[in-house]
CSV table of C-alpha atoms and ligand atoms in Angstrom, one decimal:
chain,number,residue,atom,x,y,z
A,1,UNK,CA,28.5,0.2,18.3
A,2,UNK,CA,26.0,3.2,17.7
A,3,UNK,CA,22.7,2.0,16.1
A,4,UNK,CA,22.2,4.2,13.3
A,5,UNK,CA,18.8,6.4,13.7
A,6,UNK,CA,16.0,5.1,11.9
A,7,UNK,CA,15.5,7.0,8.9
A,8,UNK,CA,13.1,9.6,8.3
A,9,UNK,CA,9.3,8.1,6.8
A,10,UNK,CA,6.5,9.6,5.2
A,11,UNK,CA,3.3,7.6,5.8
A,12,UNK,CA,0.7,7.4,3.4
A,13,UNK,CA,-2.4,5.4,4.1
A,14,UNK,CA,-5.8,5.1,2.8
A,15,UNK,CA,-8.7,2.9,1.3
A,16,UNK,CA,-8.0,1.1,-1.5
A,17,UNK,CA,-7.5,3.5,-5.2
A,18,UNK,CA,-7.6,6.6,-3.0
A,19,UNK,CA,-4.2,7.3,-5.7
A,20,UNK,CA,-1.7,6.1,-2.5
A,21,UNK,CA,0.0,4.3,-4.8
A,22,UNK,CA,0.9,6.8,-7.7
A,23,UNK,CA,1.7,9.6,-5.2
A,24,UNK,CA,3.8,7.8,-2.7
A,25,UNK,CA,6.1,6.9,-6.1
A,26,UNK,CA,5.9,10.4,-7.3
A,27,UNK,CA,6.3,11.7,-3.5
A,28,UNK,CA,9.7,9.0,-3.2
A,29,UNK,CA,10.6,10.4,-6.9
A,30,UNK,CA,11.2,13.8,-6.0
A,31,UNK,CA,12.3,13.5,-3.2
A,32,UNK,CA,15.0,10.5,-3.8
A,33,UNK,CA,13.8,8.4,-0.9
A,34,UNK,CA,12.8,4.8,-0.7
A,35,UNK,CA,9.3,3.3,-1.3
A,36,UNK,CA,7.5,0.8,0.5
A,37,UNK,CA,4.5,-0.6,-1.0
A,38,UNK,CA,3.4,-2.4,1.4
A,39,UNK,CA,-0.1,-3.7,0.3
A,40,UNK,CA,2.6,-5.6,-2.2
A,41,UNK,CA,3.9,-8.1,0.3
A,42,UNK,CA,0.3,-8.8,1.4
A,43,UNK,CA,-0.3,-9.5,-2.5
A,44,UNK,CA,2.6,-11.7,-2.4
A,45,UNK,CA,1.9,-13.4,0.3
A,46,UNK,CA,-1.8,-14.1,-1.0
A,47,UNK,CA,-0.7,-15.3,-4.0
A,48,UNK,CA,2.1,-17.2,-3.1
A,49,UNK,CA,-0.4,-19.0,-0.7
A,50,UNK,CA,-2.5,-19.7,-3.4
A,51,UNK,CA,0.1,-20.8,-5.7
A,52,UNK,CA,1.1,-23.5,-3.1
A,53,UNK,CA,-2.6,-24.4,-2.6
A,54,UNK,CA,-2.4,-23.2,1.1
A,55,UNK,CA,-5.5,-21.9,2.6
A,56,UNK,CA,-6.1,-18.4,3.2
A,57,UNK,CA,-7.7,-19.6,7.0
A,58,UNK,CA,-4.5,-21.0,7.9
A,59,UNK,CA,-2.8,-18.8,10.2
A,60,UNK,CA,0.0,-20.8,11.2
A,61,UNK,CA,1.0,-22.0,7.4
A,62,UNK,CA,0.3,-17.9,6.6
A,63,UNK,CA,2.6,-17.2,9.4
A,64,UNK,CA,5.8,-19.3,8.0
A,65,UNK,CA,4.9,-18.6,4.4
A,66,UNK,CA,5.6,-14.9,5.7
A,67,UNK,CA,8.7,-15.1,7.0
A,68,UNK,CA,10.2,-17.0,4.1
A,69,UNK,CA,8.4,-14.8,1.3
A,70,UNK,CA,11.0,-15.5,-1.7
A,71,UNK,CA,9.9,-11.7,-3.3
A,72,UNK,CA,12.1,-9.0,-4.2
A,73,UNK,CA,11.4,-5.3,-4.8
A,74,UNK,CA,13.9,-3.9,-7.6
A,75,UNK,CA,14.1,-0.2,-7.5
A,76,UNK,CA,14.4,0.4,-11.8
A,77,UNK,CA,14.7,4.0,-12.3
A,78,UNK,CA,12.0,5.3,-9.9
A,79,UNK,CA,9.9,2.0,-10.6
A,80,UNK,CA,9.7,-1.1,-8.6
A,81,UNK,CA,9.9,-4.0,-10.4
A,82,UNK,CA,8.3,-7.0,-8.0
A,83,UNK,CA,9.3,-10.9,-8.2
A,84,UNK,CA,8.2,-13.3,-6.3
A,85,UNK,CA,10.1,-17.1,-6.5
A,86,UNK,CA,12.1,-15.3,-9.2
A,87,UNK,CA,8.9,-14.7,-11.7
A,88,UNK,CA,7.5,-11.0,-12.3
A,89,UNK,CA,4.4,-10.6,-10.9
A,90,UNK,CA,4.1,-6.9,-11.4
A,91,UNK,CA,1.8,-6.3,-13.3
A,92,UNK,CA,-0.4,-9.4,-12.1
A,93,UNK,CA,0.0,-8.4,-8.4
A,94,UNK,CA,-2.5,-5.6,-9.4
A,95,UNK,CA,-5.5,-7.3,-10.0
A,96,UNK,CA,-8.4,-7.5,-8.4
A,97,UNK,CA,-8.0,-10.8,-8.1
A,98,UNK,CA,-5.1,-10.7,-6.4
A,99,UNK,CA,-6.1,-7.7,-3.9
A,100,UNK,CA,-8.6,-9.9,-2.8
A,101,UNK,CA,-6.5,-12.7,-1.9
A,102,UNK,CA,-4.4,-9.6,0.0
A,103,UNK,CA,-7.4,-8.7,2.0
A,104,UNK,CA,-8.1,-12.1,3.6
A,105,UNK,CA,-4.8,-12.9,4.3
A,106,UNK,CA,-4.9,-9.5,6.2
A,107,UNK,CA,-7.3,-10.0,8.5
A,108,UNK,CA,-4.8,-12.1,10.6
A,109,UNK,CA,-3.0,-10.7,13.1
A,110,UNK,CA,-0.4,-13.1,13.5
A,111,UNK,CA,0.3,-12.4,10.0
A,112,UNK,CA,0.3,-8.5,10.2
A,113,UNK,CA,3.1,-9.5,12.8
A,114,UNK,CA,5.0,-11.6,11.1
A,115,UNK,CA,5.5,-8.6,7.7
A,116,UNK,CA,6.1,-6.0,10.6
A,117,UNK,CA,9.9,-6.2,10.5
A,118,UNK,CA,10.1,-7.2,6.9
A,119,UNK,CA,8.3,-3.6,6.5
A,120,UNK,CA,10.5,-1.3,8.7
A,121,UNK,CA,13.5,-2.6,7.2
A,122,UNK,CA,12.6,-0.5,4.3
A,123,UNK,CA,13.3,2.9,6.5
A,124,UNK,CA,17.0,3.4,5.6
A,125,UNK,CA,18.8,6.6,4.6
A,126,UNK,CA,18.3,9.1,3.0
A,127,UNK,CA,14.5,8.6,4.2
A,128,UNK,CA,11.4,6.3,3.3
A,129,UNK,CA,7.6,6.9,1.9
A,130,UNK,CA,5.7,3.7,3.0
A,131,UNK,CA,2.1,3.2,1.4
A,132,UNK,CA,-0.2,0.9,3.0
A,133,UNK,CA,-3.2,1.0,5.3
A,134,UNK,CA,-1.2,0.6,8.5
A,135,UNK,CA,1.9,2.8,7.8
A,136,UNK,CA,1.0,5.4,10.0
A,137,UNK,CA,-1.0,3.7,13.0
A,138,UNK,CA,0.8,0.6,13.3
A,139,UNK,CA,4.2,0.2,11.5
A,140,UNK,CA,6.0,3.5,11.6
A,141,UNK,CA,4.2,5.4,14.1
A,142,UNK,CA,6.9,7.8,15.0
A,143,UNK,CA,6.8,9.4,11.4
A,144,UNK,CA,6.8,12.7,11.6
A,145,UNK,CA,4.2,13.4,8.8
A,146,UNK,CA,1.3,11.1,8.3
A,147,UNK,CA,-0.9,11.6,5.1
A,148,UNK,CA,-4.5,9.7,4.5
A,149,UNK,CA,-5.7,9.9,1.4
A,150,UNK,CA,-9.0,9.3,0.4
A,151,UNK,CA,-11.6,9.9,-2.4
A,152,UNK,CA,-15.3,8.8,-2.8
A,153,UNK,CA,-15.6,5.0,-3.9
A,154,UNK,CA,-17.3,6.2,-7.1
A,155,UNK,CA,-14.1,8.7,-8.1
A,156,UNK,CA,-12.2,5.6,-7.0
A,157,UNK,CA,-13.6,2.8,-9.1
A,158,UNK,CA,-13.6,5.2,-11.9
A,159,UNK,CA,-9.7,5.8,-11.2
A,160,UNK,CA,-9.0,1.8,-11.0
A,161,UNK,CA,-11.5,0.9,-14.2
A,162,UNK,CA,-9.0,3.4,-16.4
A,163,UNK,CA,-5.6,1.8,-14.5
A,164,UNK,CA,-6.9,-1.5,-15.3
A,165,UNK,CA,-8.2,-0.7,-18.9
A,166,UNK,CA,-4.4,1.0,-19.3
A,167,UNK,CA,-3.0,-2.0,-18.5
A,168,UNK,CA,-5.2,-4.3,-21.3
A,169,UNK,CA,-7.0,-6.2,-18.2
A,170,UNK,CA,-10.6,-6.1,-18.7
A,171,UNK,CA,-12.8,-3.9,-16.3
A,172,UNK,CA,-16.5,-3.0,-15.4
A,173,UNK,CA,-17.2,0.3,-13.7
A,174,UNK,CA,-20.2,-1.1,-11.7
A,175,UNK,CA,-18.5,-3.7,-10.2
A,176,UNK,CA,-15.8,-2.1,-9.3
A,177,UNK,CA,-18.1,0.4,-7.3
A,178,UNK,CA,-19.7,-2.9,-5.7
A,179,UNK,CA,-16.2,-4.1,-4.8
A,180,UNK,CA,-14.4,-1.1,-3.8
A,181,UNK,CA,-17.2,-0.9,-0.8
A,182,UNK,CA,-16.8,-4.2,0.1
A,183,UNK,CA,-12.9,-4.1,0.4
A,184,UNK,CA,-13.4,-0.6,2.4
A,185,UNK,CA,-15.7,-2.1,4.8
A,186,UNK,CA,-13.5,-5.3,5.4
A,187,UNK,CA,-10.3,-3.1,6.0
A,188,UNK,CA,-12.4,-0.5,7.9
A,189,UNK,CA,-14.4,-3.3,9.9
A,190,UNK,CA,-11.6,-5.6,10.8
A,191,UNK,CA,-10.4,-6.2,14.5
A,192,UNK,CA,-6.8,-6.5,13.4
A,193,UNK,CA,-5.3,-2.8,12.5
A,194,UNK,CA,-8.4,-1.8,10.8
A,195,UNK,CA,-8.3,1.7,8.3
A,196,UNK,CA,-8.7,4.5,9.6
A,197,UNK,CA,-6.6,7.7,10.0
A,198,UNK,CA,-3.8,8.1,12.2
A,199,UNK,CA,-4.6,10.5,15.5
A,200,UNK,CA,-2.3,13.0,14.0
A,201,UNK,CA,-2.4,12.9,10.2
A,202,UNK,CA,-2.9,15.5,7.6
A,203,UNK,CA,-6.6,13.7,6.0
A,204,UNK,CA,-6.5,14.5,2.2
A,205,UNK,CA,-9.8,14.2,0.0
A,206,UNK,CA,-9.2,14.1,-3.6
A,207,UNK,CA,-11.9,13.4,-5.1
A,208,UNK,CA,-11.9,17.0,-6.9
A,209,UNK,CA,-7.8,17.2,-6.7
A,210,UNK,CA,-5.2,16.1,-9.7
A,211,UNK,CA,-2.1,13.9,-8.8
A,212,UNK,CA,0.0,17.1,-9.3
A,213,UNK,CA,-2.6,19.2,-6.4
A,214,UNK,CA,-1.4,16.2,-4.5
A,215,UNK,CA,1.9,15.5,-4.6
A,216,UNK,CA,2.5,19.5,-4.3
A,217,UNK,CA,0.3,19.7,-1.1
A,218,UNK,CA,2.1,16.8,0.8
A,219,UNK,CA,5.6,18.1,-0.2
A,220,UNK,CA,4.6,21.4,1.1
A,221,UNK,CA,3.6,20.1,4.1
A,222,UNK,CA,7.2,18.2,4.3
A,223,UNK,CA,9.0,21.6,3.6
A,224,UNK,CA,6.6,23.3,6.6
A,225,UNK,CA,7.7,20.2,8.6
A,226,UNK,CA,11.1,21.1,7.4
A,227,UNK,CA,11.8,17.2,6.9
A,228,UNK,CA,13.1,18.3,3.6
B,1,LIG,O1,-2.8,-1.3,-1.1
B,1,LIG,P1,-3.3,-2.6,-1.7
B,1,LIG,O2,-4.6,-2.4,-2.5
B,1,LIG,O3,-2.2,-3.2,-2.6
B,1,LIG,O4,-3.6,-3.6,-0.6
B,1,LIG,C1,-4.2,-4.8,-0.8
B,1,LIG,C2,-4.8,-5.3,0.5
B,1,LIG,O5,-3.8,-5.6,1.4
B,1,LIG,C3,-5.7,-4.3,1.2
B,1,LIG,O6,-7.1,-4.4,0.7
B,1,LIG,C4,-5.6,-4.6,2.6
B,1,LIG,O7,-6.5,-5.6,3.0
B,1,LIG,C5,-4.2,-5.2,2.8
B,1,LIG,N1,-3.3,-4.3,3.3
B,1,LIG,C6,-3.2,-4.2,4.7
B,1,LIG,N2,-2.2,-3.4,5.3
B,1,LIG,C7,-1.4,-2.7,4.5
B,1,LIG,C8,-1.4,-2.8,3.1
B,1,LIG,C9,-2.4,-3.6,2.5
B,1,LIG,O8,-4.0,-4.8,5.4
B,1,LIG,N3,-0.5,-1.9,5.1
């Protein structure tokens, strides 16, 4: 039987509220694909750890926790509605809280392995955008255009303190500065897949750019790449 070819992925990767998030869904919007957020499954898996009261040094109980994660990713009319042991966490998932659980259940390798094919399962026709930190280093290293995104930490924490003030979660700007460097230097610092840029991807700073600058520069690049 032929094995059908993997479909075609965008990577976008970056440091934490570099915008990854909001263009990767815009990016997936226009161009009807798939999305794979996959900082979301290590929020799941955080918090499903903690909900279960198993610790976040526990590789082994991380490990089987991962391959049974009971989540599901609804796609809702370009949104992705997120359950996890048939609750909605979508909203919750976002919190810092929450991220920080994501980052220490991160740092195990064993772990990382155990989401790996959860995460490529996501590349099916007509083609796949996969945000993360990995996506274009680790997990879908064949993709034929790699973005990182980035922005300074203070254009950052200022980005998050509005999403989270959006959402009626309370916020404060300094400390959001404080943890966005700490979160940047644990994913940058790790041994296990830490951040940094693929060899070959396009590096994006946009700190002085709107969503719309972009979402139009990566789709150009897509159209050069003629992968649309
Ligand atoms: O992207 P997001 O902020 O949701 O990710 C939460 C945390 O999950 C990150 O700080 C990082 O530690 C971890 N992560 C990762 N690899 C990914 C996506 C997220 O290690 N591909």
């Amino acid at each position: 039987m032929a094995v059908a070819p993997m479909a075609t992925v965008i990577t976008i990767d970056g440091p934490v509220s570099s915008g990854k998030g909001t263009i990767a869904r815009r990016v997936a919007q226009r161009l009807g694909w798939h999305l794979l957020d996959s900082g979301a499954l290590y929020r799941l898996l955080g918090l499903h750890a903690r909900d279960l009261g198993v610790s976040l040094d526990d590789e082994q109980a991380l490990v089987a926790l991962a391959r049974e994660l009971p989540c599901r990713f609804v796609e809702q009319n370009g949104d992705l509605l997120i359950e996890l042991a048939g609750k909605d966490v979508t909203d919750y998932l976002r919190t810092e809280e929450v991220g920080e659980l994501a980052s220490r259940v991160a740092v195990h390798q064993p772990v990382r392995d155990a989401l790996m094919g959860r995460q490529q399962a996501f590349a099916v026709q007509p083609g796949l955008v996969a945000d993360g930190r990995d996506m274009g280093t680790v997990v879908f290293t064949q993709a034929p255009l790699k973005i990182y995104l980035t922005a300074s930490a203070e254009e950052r924490a200022r980005r998050r303190y509005n999403q989270l003030k959006e959402k009626g979660f309370g916020a404060n700007l300094a400390a959001l500065v404080e943890d966005i460097r700490n979160r940047d230097a644990r994913d940058m610092n790790r041994d296990v897949a830490p951040l940094k840029p693929a060899d070959d991807a396009l590096v994006i700073d946009s700190t002085d750019m709107t969503i719309d600058d972009v979402l139009h520069r990566i789709l150009d690049e897509a159209r050069r790449r003629t992968l649309v």
